[in-house]
CSV table of C-alpha atoms in Angstrom, one decimal:
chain,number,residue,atom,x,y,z
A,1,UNK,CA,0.0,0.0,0.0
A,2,UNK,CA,1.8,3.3,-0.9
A,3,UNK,CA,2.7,5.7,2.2
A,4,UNK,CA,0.0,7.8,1.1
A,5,UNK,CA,-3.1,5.4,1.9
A,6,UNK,CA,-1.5,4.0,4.8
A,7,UNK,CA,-2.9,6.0,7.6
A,8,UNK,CA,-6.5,5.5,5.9
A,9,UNK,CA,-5.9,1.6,7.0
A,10,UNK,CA,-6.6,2.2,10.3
A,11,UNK,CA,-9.9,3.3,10.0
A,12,UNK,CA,-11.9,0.7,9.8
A,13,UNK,CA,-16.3,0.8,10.5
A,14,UNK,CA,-15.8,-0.5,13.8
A,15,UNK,CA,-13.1,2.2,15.0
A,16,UNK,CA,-15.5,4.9,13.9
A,17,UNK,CA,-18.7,3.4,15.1
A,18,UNK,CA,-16.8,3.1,18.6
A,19,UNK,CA,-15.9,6.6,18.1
A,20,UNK,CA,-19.3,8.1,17.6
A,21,UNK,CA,-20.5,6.2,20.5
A,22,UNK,CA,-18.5,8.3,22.5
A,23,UNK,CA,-20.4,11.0,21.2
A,24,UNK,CA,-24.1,10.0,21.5
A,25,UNK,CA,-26.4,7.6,20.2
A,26,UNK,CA,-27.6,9.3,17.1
A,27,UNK,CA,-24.1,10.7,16.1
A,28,UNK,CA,-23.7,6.4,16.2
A,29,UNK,CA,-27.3,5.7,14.3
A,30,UNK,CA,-26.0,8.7,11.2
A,31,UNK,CA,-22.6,7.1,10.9
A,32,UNK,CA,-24.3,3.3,10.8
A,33,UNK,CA,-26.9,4.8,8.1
A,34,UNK,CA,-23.9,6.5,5.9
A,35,UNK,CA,-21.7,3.4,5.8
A,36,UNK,CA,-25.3,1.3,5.1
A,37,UNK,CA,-26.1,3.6,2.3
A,38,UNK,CA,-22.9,2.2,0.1
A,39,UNK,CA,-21.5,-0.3,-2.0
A,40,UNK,CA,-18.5,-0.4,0.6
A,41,UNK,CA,-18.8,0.6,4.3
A,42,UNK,CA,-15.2,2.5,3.4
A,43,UNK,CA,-17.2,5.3,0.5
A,44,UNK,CA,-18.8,6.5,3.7
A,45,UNK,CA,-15.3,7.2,5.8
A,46,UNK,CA,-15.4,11.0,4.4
A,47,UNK,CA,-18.3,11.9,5.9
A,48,UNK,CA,-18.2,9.6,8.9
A,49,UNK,CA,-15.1,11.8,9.7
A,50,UNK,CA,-16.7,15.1,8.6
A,51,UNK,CA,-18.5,14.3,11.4
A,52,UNK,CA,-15.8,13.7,13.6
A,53,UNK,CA,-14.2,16.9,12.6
A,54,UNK,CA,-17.4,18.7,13.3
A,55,UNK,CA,-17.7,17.3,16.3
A,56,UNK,CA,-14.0,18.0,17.7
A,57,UNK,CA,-12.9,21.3,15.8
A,58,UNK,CA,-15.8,23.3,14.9
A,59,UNK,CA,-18.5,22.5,17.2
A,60,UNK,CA,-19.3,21.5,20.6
A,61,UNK,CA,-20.1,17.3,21.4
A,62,UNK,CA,-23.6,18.1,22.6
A,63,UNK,CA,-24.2,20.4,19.6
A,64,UNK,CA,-23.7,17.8,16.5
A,65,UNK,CA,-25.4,14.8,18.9
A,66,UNK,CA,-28.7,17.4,18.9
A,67,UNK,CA,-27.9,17.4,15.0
A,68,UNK,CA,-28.0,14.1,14.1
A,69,UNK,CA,-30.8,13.3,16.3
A,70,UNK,CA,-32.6,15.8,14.7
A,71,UNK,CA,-31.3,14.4,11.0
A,72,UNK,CA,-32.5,11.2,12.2
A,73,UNK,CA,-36.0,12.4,13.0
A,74,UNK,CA,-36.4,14.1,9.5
A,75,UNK,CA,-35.3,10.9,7.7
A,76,UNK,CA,-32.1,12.5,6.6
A,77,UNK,CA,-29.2,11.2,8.5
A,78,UNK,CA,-26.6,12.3,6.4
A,79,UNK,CA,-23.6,14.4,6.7
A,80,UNK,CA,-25.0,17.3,4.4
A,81,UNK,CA,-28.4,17.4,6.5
A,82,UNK,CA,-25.9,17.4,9.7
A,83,UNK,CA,-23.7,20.6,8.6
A,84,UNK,CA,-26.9,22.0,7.5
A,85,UNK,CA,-28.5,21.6,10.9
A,86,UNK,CA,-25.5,23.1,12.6
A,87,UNK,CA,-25.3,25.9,10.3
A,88,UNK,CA,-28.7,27.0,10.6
A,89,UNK,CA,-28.7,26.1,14.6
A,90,UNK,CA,-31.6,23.8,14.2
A,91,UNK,CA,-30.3,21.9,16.5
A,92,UNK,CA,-31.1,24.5,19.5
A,93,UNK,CA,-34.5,24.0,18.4
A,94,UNK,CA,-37.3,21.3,19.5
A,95,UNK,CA,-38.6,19.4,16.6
A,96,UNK,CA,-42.3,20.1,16.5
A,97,UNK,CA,-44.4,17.6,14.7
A,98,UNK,CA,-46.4,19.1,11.8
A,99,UNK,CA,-50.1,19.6,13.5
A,100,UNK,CA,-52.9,17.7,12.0
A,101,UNK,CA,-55.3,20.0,10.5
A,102,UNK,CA,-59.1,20.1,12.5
A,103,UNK,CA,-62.0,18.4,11.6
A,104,UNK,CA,-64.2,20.1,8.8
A,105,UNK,CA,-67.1,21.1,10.0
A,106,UNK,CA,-70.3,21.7,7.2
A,107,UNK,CA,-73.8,20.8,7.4
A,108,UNK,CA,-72.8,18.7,4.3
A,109,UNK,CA,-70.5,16.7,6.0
A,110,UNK,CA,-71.7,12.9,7.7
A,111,UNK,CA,-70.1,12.6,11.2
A,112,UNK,CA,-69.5,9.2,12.3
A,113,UNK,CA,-73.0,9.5,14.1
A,114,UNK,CA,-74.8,9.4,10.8
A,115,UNK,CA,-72.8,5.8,10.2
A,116,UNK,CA,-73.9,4.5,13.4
A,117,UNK,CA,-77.6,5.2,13.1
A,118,UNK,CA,-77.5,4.1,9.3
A,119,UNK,CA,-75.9,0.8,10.9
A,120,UNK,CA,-78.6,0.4,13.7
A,121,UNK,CA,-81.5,1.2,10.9
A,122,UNK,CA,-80.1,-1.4,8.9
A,123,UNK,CA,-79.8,-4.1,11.6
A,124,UNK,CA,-83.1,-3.6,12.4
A,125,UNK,CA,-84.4,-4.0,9.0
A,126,UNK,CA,-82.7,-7.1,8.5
A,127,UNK,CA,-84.3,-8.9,11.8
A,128,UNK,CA,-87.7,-8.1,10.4
């Protein structure tokens, strides 16, 4: 192996799962879910360590752990949603869940009421 790819050797997925353990749980589930995303485990080192770097030059620990739990719960764990989350500081922010829009009401509308009774009517129908 030529001097120059020698110190990319000793990464291996098992050294840098073990390393984002250390940082949280999620930083752990994004780094599984890049390596699972390719051919080889080794096309997702990059940004497994773009992580790391993230994690131990730019930003604080507790910082990219909120950002990948965060990428997690947006079904993006991936390093781009990661920096993006940081950038942006969505990671200071509680995930809200999109709220469910109310029940229409109109005079037009059948309620589950209407259902019932048109059940009822028709069970008494039939025992005739």
């Amino acid at each position: 192996m030529p001097s120059s790819h020698q110190s990319q050797a000793s990464w291996t997925p098992a050294r840098i799962l073990a390393w984002a353990e250390t940082i949280g749980p999620s930083t752990q589930v994004v780094c599984e879910t890049i390596m699972a995303q390719r051919h080889y485990p080794e096309q997702g080192f990059n940004q497994c360590r773009g992580i790391f770097n993230l994690a131990s030059k730019v930003y604080d620990k507790d910082r990219v752990e909120a950002a990948c739990a965060r990428a997690i719960a947006i079904h993006s764990p991936l390093y781009k949603s990661v920096v993006s989350i940081l950038k942006n500081g969505l990671d200071a922010h509680e995930l809200n869940p999109p709220a469910s829009p109310p029940p229409i009401e109109h005079a037009n509308i059948r309620g589950s009421e209407y259902y019932q009774e048109l059940l009822g009517s028709n069970q008494e129908n039939a025992a005739c």
